[in-house]
Amino acid sequence: MRQPESIWDHPFTDFLVREDGSCYGAAPLWTVDESPSDLSVEFEISADGTVLLTNVHVM
């Protein structure tokens, strides 16, 4: 399911740009049953733009 743009303004969303140009983020996930669901994702974005999903949590 495509995640809405409002995910970036959600109170549980965390996003940090590091000095080396890489980023860390954590955000809730929307599902067809819940908006948002009790799932969240953690991810890292390297300076070259590669995205790595590091964890999925049940809140």
XYZ file of C-alpha atoms in Angstrom, residues 12-51:
40
model
C 5.682 9.061 15.723
C 7.863 9.884 12.712
C 11.534 10.580 13.384
C 13.956 11.721 10.673
C 17.572 12.811 11.122
C 20.047 14.010 8.494
C 23.618 13.222 9.549
C 26.703 15.337 8.862
C 27.981 12.835 6.262
C 24.786 13.250 4.196
C 23.220 9.960 5.274
C 19.847 9.842 7.058
C 18.048 7.790 9.676
C 14.286 7.508 9.895
C 11.488 5.774 11.734
C 7.848 6.047 10.700
C 4.479 4.387 11.290
C 3.079 2.276 8.453
C -0.405 2.480 6.950
C -2.173 -0.742 5.932
C -5.462 -1.451 4.167
C -6.973 -2.225 7.594
C -5.526 0.596 9.734
C -4.393 4.158 9.094
C -1.893 4.223 10.725
C -1.400 0.633 11.782
C 0.486 -0.584 14.845
C 3.510 -1.270 12.608
C 6.492 1.015 12.199
C 9.600 0.873 10.053
C 13.171 2.008 10.687
C 15.369 2.851 7.721
C 18.683 4.374 6.736
C 19.490 6.295 3.577
C 23.160 6.396 2.613
C 24.757 9.519 1.186
C 24.523 7.950 -2.305
C 20.738 7.474 -1.924
C 20.641 3.742 -1.160
C 17.751 2.910 1.197
